[in-house]
CSV table of C-alpha atoms and ligand atoms in Angstrom, one decimal:
chain,number,residue,atom,x,y,z
S,498,MET,CA,18.1,10.9,-16.4
S,499,SER,CA,16.5,9.2,-18.9
S,500,PHE,CA,14.7,10.8,-21.5
S,501,THR,CA,11.4,9.3,-20.4
S,502,ILE,CA,10.0,11.4,-17.6
S,503,ILE,CA,7.6,9.4,-15.1
S,504,GLU,CA,5.2,11.6,-13.6
S,505,PRO,CA,4.6,10.6,-9.8
S,506,ALA,CA,1.1,9.6,-9.0
S,507,LYS,CA,-0.6,11.9,-6.5
S,508,SER,CA,1.0,12.3,-3.3
S,509,ARG,CA,-1.1,10.9,-0.2
S,510,LEU,CA,0.0,9.4,2.8
S,511,ASN,CA,-0.2,5.6,3.1
S,512,ARG,CA,1.7,4.5,6.1
S,513,SER,CA,-1.8,2.5,7.1
S,514,GLN,CA,-4.0,1.0,5.1
S,515,LEU,CA,-7.1,-0.6,7.2
S,516,ALA,CA,-9.3,-3.2,5.5
S,517,VAL,CA,-13.1,-3.1,6.6
S,518,PRO,CA,-15.4,-5.9,5.6
S,519,GLY,CA,-18.4,-4.3,3.6
S,520,SER,CA,-20.5,-6.9,5.4
S,521,GLN,CA,-20.0,-5.3,8.8
S,522,PRO,CA,-21.1,-1.7,8.5
S,523,LYS,CA,-21.0,-1.6,12.5
S,524,LEU,CA,-16.8,-1.3,11.9
S,525,PHE,CA,-17.0,1.8,9.6
S,526,GLU,CA,-17.5,4.4,12.1
S,527,LYS,CA,-14.6,3.0,14.1
S,528,ALA,CA,-12.3,3.0,10.8
S,529,TRP,CA,-13.7,6.5,10.2
S,530,GLN,CA,-12.7,7.5,13.7
S,531,SER,CA,-9.4,5.5,13.3
S,532,THR,CA,-5.8,7.2,12.6
S,533,ALA,CA,-5.3,4.9,9.4
S,534,ASP,CA,-4.2,7.0,6.3
S,535,ILE,CA,-6.2,5.0,3.8
S,536,VAL,CA,-9.4,2.9,4.9
S,537,PHE,CA,-10.6,0.5,2.2
S,538,LEU,CA,-14.3,-0.7,2.4
S,539,ASP,CA,-14.1,-4.1,1.1
S,540,LEU,CA,-16.4,-6.0,-1.3
S,541,GLU,CA,-14.1,-8.9,-2.2
S,542,ASP,CA,-12.6,-11.6,-0.1
S,543,SER,CA,-13.8,-10.6,3.6
S,544,VAL,CA,-17.4,-10.9,1.9
S,545,ALA,CA,-19.2,-14.4,1.6
S,546,PRO,CA,-20.6,-14.6,-1.9
S,547,ALA,CA,-24.4,-14.5,-0.3
S,548,ASP,CA,-23.5,-11.1,1.3
S,549,LYS,CA,-22.2,-9.3,-1.7
S,550,VAL,CA,-25.3,-7.2,-2.7
S,551,ALA,CA,-25.8,-6.2,0.9
S,552,ALA,CA,-22.2,-5.3,1.4
S,553,ARG,CA,-22.5,-3.2,-1.6
S,554,ALA,CA,-25.5,-1.1,-0.4
S,555,ASN,CA,-23.7,-1.0,3.1
S,556,VAL,CA,-20.7,0.5,1.3
S,557,ILE,CA,-22.4,3.2,-0.5
S,558,GLN,CA,-24.6,4.0,2.7
S,559,GLY,CA,-21.2,4.2,4.6
S,560,LEU,CA,-19.5,6.5,2.1
S,561,HIS,CA,-22.2,9.0,2.6
S,562,ALA,CA,-22.6,8.5,6.4
S,563,PHE,CA,-19.4,9.7,7.0
S,564,ASP,CA,-17.3,13.0,6.1
S,565,TRP,CA,-14.2,11.0,4.7
S,566,SER,CA,-12.7,14.0,3.4
S,567,ARG,CA,-10.1,14.3,6.0
S,568,LYS,CA,-8.6,10.6,5.0
S,569,THR,CA,-8.3,8.7,2.0
S,570,VAL,CA,-11.3,6.1,1.4
S,571,SER,CA,-11.1,3.4,-1.2
S,572,VAL,CA,-13.4,0.4,-2.2
S,573,ARG,CA,-12.0,-3.0,-3.0
S,574,ILE,CA,-14.1,-4.2,-5.9
S,575,ASN,CA,-14.4,-7.9,-6.9
S,576,GLY,CA,-12.1,-9.6,-9.2
S,577,LEU,CA,-12.5,-9.1,-12.9
S,578,ASP,CA,-13.4,-12.9,-13.1
S,579,THR,CA,-16.4,-12.7,-11.0
S,580,ALA,CA,-20.2,-12.0,-11.7
S,581,PHE,CA,-19.9,-8.9,-9.2
S,582,MET,CA,-17.5,-6.7,-10.6
S,583,TYR,CA,-19.4,-4.7,-12.9
S,584,ARG,CA,-22.1,-3.9,-10.4
S,585,ASP,CA,-19.6,-3.0,-7.7
S,586,VAL,CA,-18.1,-0.3,-10.2
S,587,VAL,CA,-21.4,1.1,-11.6
S,588,GLU,CA,-23.4,0.9,-8.7
S,589,VAL,CA,-20.9,2.2,-6.3
S,590,LEU,CA,-19.5,5.1,-8.5
S,591,GLU,CA,-22.9,6.2,-9.8
S,592,ALA,CA,-24.1,6.4,-6.0
S,593,ALA,CA,-21.0,7.8,-4.4
S,594,ALA,CA,-18.1,8.7,-6.9
S,595,ASP,CA,-17.9,12.2,-5.4
S,596,LYS,CA,-17.3,10.7,-2.0
S,597,LEU,CA,-14.6,8.4,-3.0
S,598,ASP,CA,-11.0,8.9,-3.9
S,599,LEU,CA,-9.7,5.1,-5.1
S,600,ILE,CA,-10.8,2.0,-6.0
S,601,MET,CA,-8.9,-1.0,-5.2
S,602,ILE,CA,-8.4,-3.8,-7.9
S,603,PRO,CA,-7.8,-7.0,-6.6
S,604,LYS,CA,-5.8,-9.9,-8.5
S,605,VAL,CA,-4.9,-7.8,-11.5
S,606,GLY,CA,-3.3,-10.1,-13.8
S,607,THR,CA,-2.4,-8.2,-16.9
S,608,ALA,CA,-2.3,-4.6,-18.0
S,609,ALA,CA,-5.6,-5.1,-20.0
S,610,ASP,CA,-7.1,-5.7,-16.7
S,611,VAL,CA,-6.5,-2.0,-15.7
S,612,TYR,CA,-7.2,-0.7,-19.1
S,613,ALA,CA,-10.8,-2.6,-18.9
S,614,LEU,CA,-11.3,-0.6,-15.6
S,615,ASP,CA,-10.2,2.7,-16.7
S,616,MET,CA,-12.7,2.3,-19.5
S,617,LEU,CA,-15.4,1.8,-17.4
S,618,VAL,CA,-14.6,4.3,-14.8
S,619,SER,CA,-14.1,6.9,-17.4
S,620,GLN,CA,-17.5,6.5,-18.8
S,621,ILE,CA,-19.0,6.6,-15.3
S,622,GLU,CA,-17.3,10.1,-14.7
S,623,GLN,CA,-18.2,11.3,-18.0
S,624,ALA,CA,-21.9,10.6,-17.4
S,625,ARG,CA,-22.1,11.8,-13.9
S,626,GLY,CA,-20.1,15.0,-14.9
S,627,LEU,CA,-17.3,14.3,-12.7
S,628,PRO,CA,-13.8,15.4,-13.4
S,629,HIS,CA,-11.9,12.9,-15.6
S,630,GLY,CA,-9.4,11.1,-13.4
S,631,LYS,CA,-11.1,11.8,-10.1
S,632,ILE,CA,-11.1,8.0,-9.4
S,633,GLY,CA,-7.4,6.5,-8.5
S,634,PHE,CA,-6.5,2.9,-8.7
S,635,GLU,CA,-4.9,0.7,-6.1
S,636,LEU,CA,-3.7,-2.3,-7.8
S,637,ILE,CA,-3.2,-5.6,-5.8
S,638,ILE,CA,-0.5,-7.8,-7.3
S,639,GLU,CA,-1.2,-11.4,-5.8
S,640,THR,CA,-1.0,-14.0,-8.4
S,641,ALA,CA,1.7,-15.4,-10.4
S,642,LEU,CA,0.3,-13.4,-13.4
S,643,GLY,CA,-0.1,-10.6,-12.0
S,644,MET,CA,3.9,-10.4,-10.7
S,645,SER,CA,5.1,-11.6,-14.0
S,646,ASN,CA,3.3,-9.0,-15.9
S,647,ILE,CA,3.9,-6.3,-12.8
S,648,HIS,CA,5.5,-3.8,-15.1
S,649,GLU,CA,3.2,-3.7,-17.8
S,650,ILE,CA,0.3,-3.5,-15.1
S,651,ALA,CA,2.1,-0.5,-13.2
S,652,GLY,CA,2.2,1.6,-16.4
S,653,ALA,CA,-1.1,0.6,-17.8
S,654,SER,CA,-3.1,3.8,-16.7
S,655,LYS,CA,-2.7,7.4,-15.3
S,656,ARG,CA,-5.2,6.5,-12.8
S,657,ASN,CA,-2.6,4.0,-11.1
S,658,GLU,CA,-1.7,5.1,-7.6
S,659,SER,CA,-0.3,2.3,-5.8
S,660,LEU,CA,0.8,-1.5,-5.9
S,661,HIS,CA,-0.2,-3.7,-2.9
S,662,PHE,CA,1.6,-7.0,-2.2
S,663,GLY,CA,-1.3,-9.3,-1.5
S,664,VAL,CA,0.6,-11.8,0.4
S,665,ALA,CA,-2.2,-14.9,1.0
S,666,ASP,CA,-3.3,-15.1,-2.4
S,667,TYR,CA,0.3,-14.7,-4.0
S,668,ALA,CA,1.1,-17.7,-1.6
S,669,ALA,CA,-1.7,-19.7,-3.0
S,670,SER,CA,-1.4,-18.7,-6.5
S,671,THR,CA,2.8,-19.7,-6.1
S,672,ARG,CA,1.7,-22.8,-3.9
S,673,ALA,CA,4.1,-21.4,-1.7
S,674,ARG,CA,4.3,-23.6,1.6
S,675,THR,CA,3.1,-20.8,4.3
S,676,THR,CA,0.7,-21.0,7.3
S,677,ASN,CA,0.1,-17.4,8.7
S,678,VAL,CA,-0.8,-14.5,6.3
S,679,GLY,CA,2.5,-12.7,5.6
S,680,GLY,CA,4.5,-14.6,8.3
S,681,VAL,CA,7.8,-16.3,7.8
S,682,ASN,CA,8.3,-19.8,7.4
S,683,PRO,CA,10.7,-22.3,9.7
S,684,ASP,CA,11.6,-24.1,6.6
S,685,TYR,CA,13.0,-21.1,5.0
S,686,VAL,CA,16.2,-20.8,6.8
S,687,VAL,CA,19.9,-21.1,5.7
S,688,LEU,CA,21.9,-23.5,7.8
S,689,THR,CA,25.6,-22.5,8.2
S,690,ASP,CA,28.5,-24.9,7.5
S,691,ALA,CA,29.2,-27.4,10.0
S,692,THR,CA,31.8,-26.4,12.4
S,693,THR,CA,32.6,-27.1,16.1
S,694,ASP,CA,33.6,-25.0,18.7
S,695,ALA,CA,36.5,-25.2,21.3
S,696,HIS,CA,34.6,-28.1,23.2
S,697,GLY,CA,34.1,-30.2,20.0
S,698,ARG,CA,30.2,-29.2,20.1
S,699,ASP,CA,28.4,-28.6,16.8
S,700,ASN,CA,27.8,-24.9,16.4
S,701,ARG,CA,25.7,-24.6,13.3
S,702,GLU,CA,23.4,-21.8,13.2
S,703,VAL,CA,19.9,-21.5,11.8
S,704,HIS,CA,19.5,-18.1,9.8
S,705,TRP,CA,15.9,-17.4,9.2
S,706,GLY,CA,15.0,-16.0,6.0
S,707,ASP,CA,12.0,-13.7,4.5
S,708,PRO,CA,10.4,-15.8,2.1
S,709,TRP,CA,8.7,-12.5,0.5
S,710,HIS,CA,11.9,-11.0,-0.2
S,711,TYR,CA,11.8,-11.3,-3.9
S,712,ALA,CA,8.0,-10.7,-4.5
S,713,LEU,CA,8.2,-7.4,-2.4
S,714,SER,CA,11.5,-6.1,-4.1
S,715,ARG,CA,10.0,-6.7,-7.3
S,716,LEU,CA,7.0,-4.9,-6.5
S,717,VAL,CA,8.8,-1.8,-4.9
S,718,VAL,CA,11.0,-1.5,-8.3
S,719,ALA,CA,8.0,-1.6,-10.6
S,720,ALA,CA,5.9,0.7,-8.2
S,721,ARG,CA,8.8,3.4,-8.1
S,722,ALA,CA,9.7,3.2,-11.8
S,723,TYR,CA,6.3,4.2,-12.7
S,724,GLY,CA,5.9,6.8,-10.0
S,725,LEU,CA,3.6,4.8,-8.0
S,726,ARG,CA,3.5,3.9,-4.2
S,727,PRO,CA,4.7,0.4,-3.1
S,728,VAL,CA,2.5,-0.9,-0.1
S,729,ASP,CA,3.1,-4.1,1.9
S,730,GLY,CA,0.0,-6.3,2.3
S,731,PRO,CA,-1.4,-7.7,5.4
S,732,PHE,CA,-0.2,-9.7,8.5
S,733,GLY,CA,-2.5,-12.2,9.8
S,734,ASP,CA,-1.7,-12.8,13.3
S,735,PHE,CA,-3.0,-9.3,14.8
S,736,GLY,CA,-2.1,-10.4,18.3
S,737,ASP,CA,1.6,-10.4,17.3
S,738,ALA,CA,2.7,-6.8,17.7
S,739,ASP,CA,6.4,-7.5,17.2
S,740,GLY,CA,6.1,-9.9,14.2
S,741,TYR,CA,4.0,-7.0,12.4
S,742,GLN,CA,6.5,-4.3,13.4
S,743,ALA,CA,9.6,-6.6,11.9
S,744,ALA,CA,7.5,-7.1,8.7
S,745,ALA,CA,6.9,-3.7,8.3
S,746,ARG,CA,10.4,-2.7,8.9
S,747,ARG,CA,11.7,-5.2,6.3
S,748,ALA,CA,9.0,-3.5,4.1
S,749,ALA,CA,10.0,0.0,4.9
S,750,ALA,CA,13.8,-1.0,4.3
S,751,LEU,CA,13.2,-2.1,1.0
S,752,GLY,CA,11.1,1.2,-0.1
S,753,CYS,CA,7.5,0.7,0.9
S,754,GLU,CA,5.3,3.5,1.6
S,755,GLY,CA,3.1,1.7,4.1
S,756,LYS,CA,1.6,-1.5,5.0
S,757,TRP,CA,-2.2,-3.1,5.4
S,758,ALA,CA,-3.9,-3.3,8.8
S,759,ILE,CA,-6.8,-5.8,9.2
S,760,HIS,CA,-7.1,-4.8,12.9
S,761,PRO,CA,-7.0,-1.5,14.4
S,762,GLY,CA,-4.1,-2.5,16.7
S,763,GLN,CA,-2.0,-2.7,13.8
S,764,ILE,CA,-2.3,1.2,12.6
S,765,PRO,CA,-0.3,2.8,15.1
S,766,LEU,CA,2.3,0.4,14.5
S,767,ALA,CA,2.5,1.0,10.8
S,768,ASN,CA,2.0,4.9,11.2
S,769,GLN,CA,5.0,4.7,13.5
S,770,VAL,CA,7.4,2.5,11.3
S,771,PHE,CA,6.6,4.4,8.1
S,772,ALA,CA,6.8,8.0,9.2
S,773,PRO,CA,10.1,9.6,9.0
S,774,SER,CA,11.7,10.3,12.2
S,775,GLU,CA,12.2,13.9,13.4
S,776,ALA,CA,16.1,13.7,13.1
S,777,GLU,CA,15.2,12.5,9.3
S,778,ILE,CA,12.6,15.4,8.9
S,779,GLN,CA,15.2,17.8,10.2
S,780,ARG,CA,18.1,16.7,8.2
S,781,ALA,CA,16.1,16.8,5.2
S,782,ARG,CA,14.9,20.3,5.9
S,783,ARG,CA,18.8,21.3,6.3
S,784,ILE,CA,19.5,19.4,2.8
S,785,LEU,CA,16.9,21.5,1.0
S,786,GLU,CA,18.0,24.6,2.8
S,787,ALA,CA,21.5,24.1,1.7
S,788,MET,CA,20.3,23.2,-1.9
S,789,ASP,CA,18.7,26.7,-2.1
S,790,GLN,CA,21.7,28.5,-0.6
S,791,ALA,CA,23.9,27.0,-3.5
S,792,ALA,CA,21.3,27.8,-6.2
S,793,ARG,CA,21.4,31.3,-4.9
S,794,GLU,CA,25.2,31.6,-4.9
S,795,GLY,CA,25.1,30.2,-8.1
S,796,ARG,CA,27.1,26.9,-7.1
S,797,GLY,CA,26.0,23.5,-8.7
S,798,ALA,CA,27.6,21.3,-6.1
S,799,VAL,CA,25.8,21.2,-2.8
S,800,ALA,CA,27.5,20.7,0.4
S,801,LEU,CA,26.4,20.0,3.9
S,802,ASP,CA,28.6,19.5,7.0
S,803,GLY,CA,31.4,19.2,4.7
S,804,ARG,CA,30.0,16.7,2.6
S,805,LEU,CA,28.8,16.5,-1.0
S,806,ILE,CA,25.2,15.9,-1.2
S,807,ASP,CA,24.1,13.9,-4.6
S,808,ILE,CA,20.9,14.6,-6.5
S,809,ALA,CA,19.4,11.5,-5.1
S,810,SER,CA,19.6,12.7,-1.6
S,811,ILE,CA,18.0,16.1,-2.3
S,812,LYS,CA,15.2,14.2,-4.0
S,813,GLN,CA,14.7,12.2,-1.0
S,814,ALA,CA,14.7,15.2,1.3
S,815,GLN,CA,11.9,16.7,-0.7
S,816,THR,CA,9.9,13.8,-0.2
S,817,VAL,CA,10.4,13.5,3.5
S,818,VAL,CA,9.5,17.0,3.9
S,819,ASP,CA,6.7,16.3,1.8
S,820,LYS,CA,5.4,13.5,4.0
S,821,ALA,CA,6.2,15.8,7.3
S,822,ARG,CA,3.9,18.2,5.9
S,823,GLN,CA,1.1,15.7,5.2
S,824,MET,CA,1.5,14.2,8.6
S,825,GLN,CA,1.0,17.6,10.2
S,826,GLN,CA,-2.0,18.1,7.9
S,827,ALA,CA,-3.6,14.7,8.8
S,828,GLY,CA,-3.0,15.6,12.8
Z,900,LIG,N1,-12.0,-2.1,11.2
Z,900,LIG,C1,-12.6,-1.3,12.0
Z,900,LIG,N2,-12.7,-1.8,13.5
Z,900,LIG,C2,-12.5,-3.1,13.6
Z,900,LIG,C3,-11.7,-3.7,12.6
Z,900,LIG,C4,-11.5,-3.2,11.5
Z,900,LIG,N3,-11.1,-4.1,10.5
Z,900,LIG,N4,-11.3,-4.9,13.2
Z,900,LIG,C5,-11.8,-5.0,14.5
Z,900,LIG,N5,-12.5,-3.9,14.8
Z,900,LIG,C6,-12.9,-3.5,15.9
Z,900,LIG,C7,-13.7,-4.4,16.7
Z,900,LIG,O1,-15.2,-4.2,16.4
Z,900,LIG,C8,-13.7,-3.9,18.1
Z,900,LIG,O2,-14.6,-3.0,18.3
Z,900,LIG,P1,-15.2,-2.5,19.9
Z,900,LIG,O3,-14.1,-2.5,20.9
Z,900,LIG,O4,-15.9,-1.5,19.6
Z,900,LIG,O5,-16.1,-3.7,20.1
Z,900,LIG,C9,-12.2,-3.8,18.1
Z,900,LIG,O6,-11.9,-3.2,16.9
Z,900,LIG,C10,-11.5,-4.6,18.9
Z,900,LIG,O7,-11.6,-5.8,17.9
Z,900,LIG,P2,-11.2,-7.3,18.4
Z,900,LIG,O8,-12.5,-7.7,19.1
Z,900,LIG,O9,-9.9,-7.5,18.9
Z,900,LIG,O10,-11.2,-8.2,17.1
Z,900,LIG,P3,-12.5,-8.9,16.3
Z,900,LIG,O11,-12.3,-10.3,17.0
Z,900,LIG,O12,-13.8,-8.2,16.5
Z,900,LIG,O13,-12.2,-8.9,14.8
Z,900,LIG,C11,-11.1,-9.7,12.9
Z,900,LIG,C12,-11.0,-9.6,14.3
Z,900,LIG,C13,-9.9,-10.2,12.2
Z,900,LIG,C14,-12.5,-10.6,12.3
Z,900,LIG,C15,-11.3,-8.4,12.3
Z,900,LIG,O14,-10.4,-7.4,12.8
Z,900,LIG,C16,-11.6,-7.9,10.8
Z,900,LIG,O15,-12.5,-8.3,10.4
Z,900,LIG,N6,-10.7,-7.6,10.2
Z,900,LIG,C17,-10.7,-7.3,8.8
Z,900,LIG,C18,-10.4,-8.3,7.7
Z,900,LIG,C19,-10.3,-8.1,6.5
Z,900,LIG,O16,-11.0,-7.3,5.8
Z,900,LIG,N7,-9.8,-9.1,5.6
Z,900,LIG,C20,-9.4,-8.8,4.1
Z,900,LIG,C21,-8.3,-8.2,3.9
Z,900,LIG,S1,-6.9,-9.3,4.1
Z,901,LIG,MG1,-6.6,-11.0,-1.9
């Protein structure tokens, strides 16, 4: 291991993350009752400029109206380049910091953006007599600048808990040619070399690629390097469950802990894809038991089913068992 030790961020379930427009308080109760691990009440891009002030009041009211303690609740503030952000932070935290777990910062571009918010939030916590660090940060990486500076951003504050891939704004920022949010693109394909089959017919094949592979991989690496949760962003076509599941499985395969849901129908899909299976949980428990036994017997090397278990598998087993316990607590 490196001499540099990274403390992992506070551990939370983050399989599904439901977006709820702050301008639609009627949706808050449904979000609160949902099985989403994290709910974020949005003040940013799902709220029109004319509704920003009212949305802020709705969000404060919503944080008080329901007992959010059995799930994680977050508020997405406006960007640092707007005239709304400072009041989002000051008003929401002064009125409801004790009800809130996280704030989500959109379009983070540099580590200094995170530093600025850290300073502001620290002052409010101090003024309100709240424990320092009560409010954690979720950072959306959704611009070319943010993706370029992602490593410095990930390490910019002890409040950082997770990095989120904001695919729609990222596509706009990089001028990627895309039509549906988080979907694939028929132009992003590989055409196999020209060959002919036994009947002389051309049998070139078209293989669809994942245009978000690089961005999401980079985000996973930066998040994990700094002990944060990597989370995949939205999938816009909420009628396409298969498309959503495929995107979620790809993200899970790369190491993401969860995915956004913009509609309640996407929550169970994410919870299912990102939960460890019963078989995985059982195996993880057996790995940890084998490790305990080896320690009791003073053996350094740990074996299970006749095969050596490496340190990385043991760490992963601990993560799986922790997640299973959190899932049980969430009900
Ligand atoms: N949170 C909580 N409840 C939601 C919800 C959400 N994000 N989206 C939909 N619902 C509710 C609806 O109110 C409806 O409730 P009802 O059965 O009591 O009437 C139910 O779930 C089914 O919704 P449906 O009618 O299928 O969808 P819709 O047409 O009402 O809404 C959207 C579709 C996309 C407008 C809506 O899902 C939405 O606003 N999503 C969030 C978008 C967002 O936050 N974007 C920013 C981040 S990318
Ligand atoms: Mg965005």
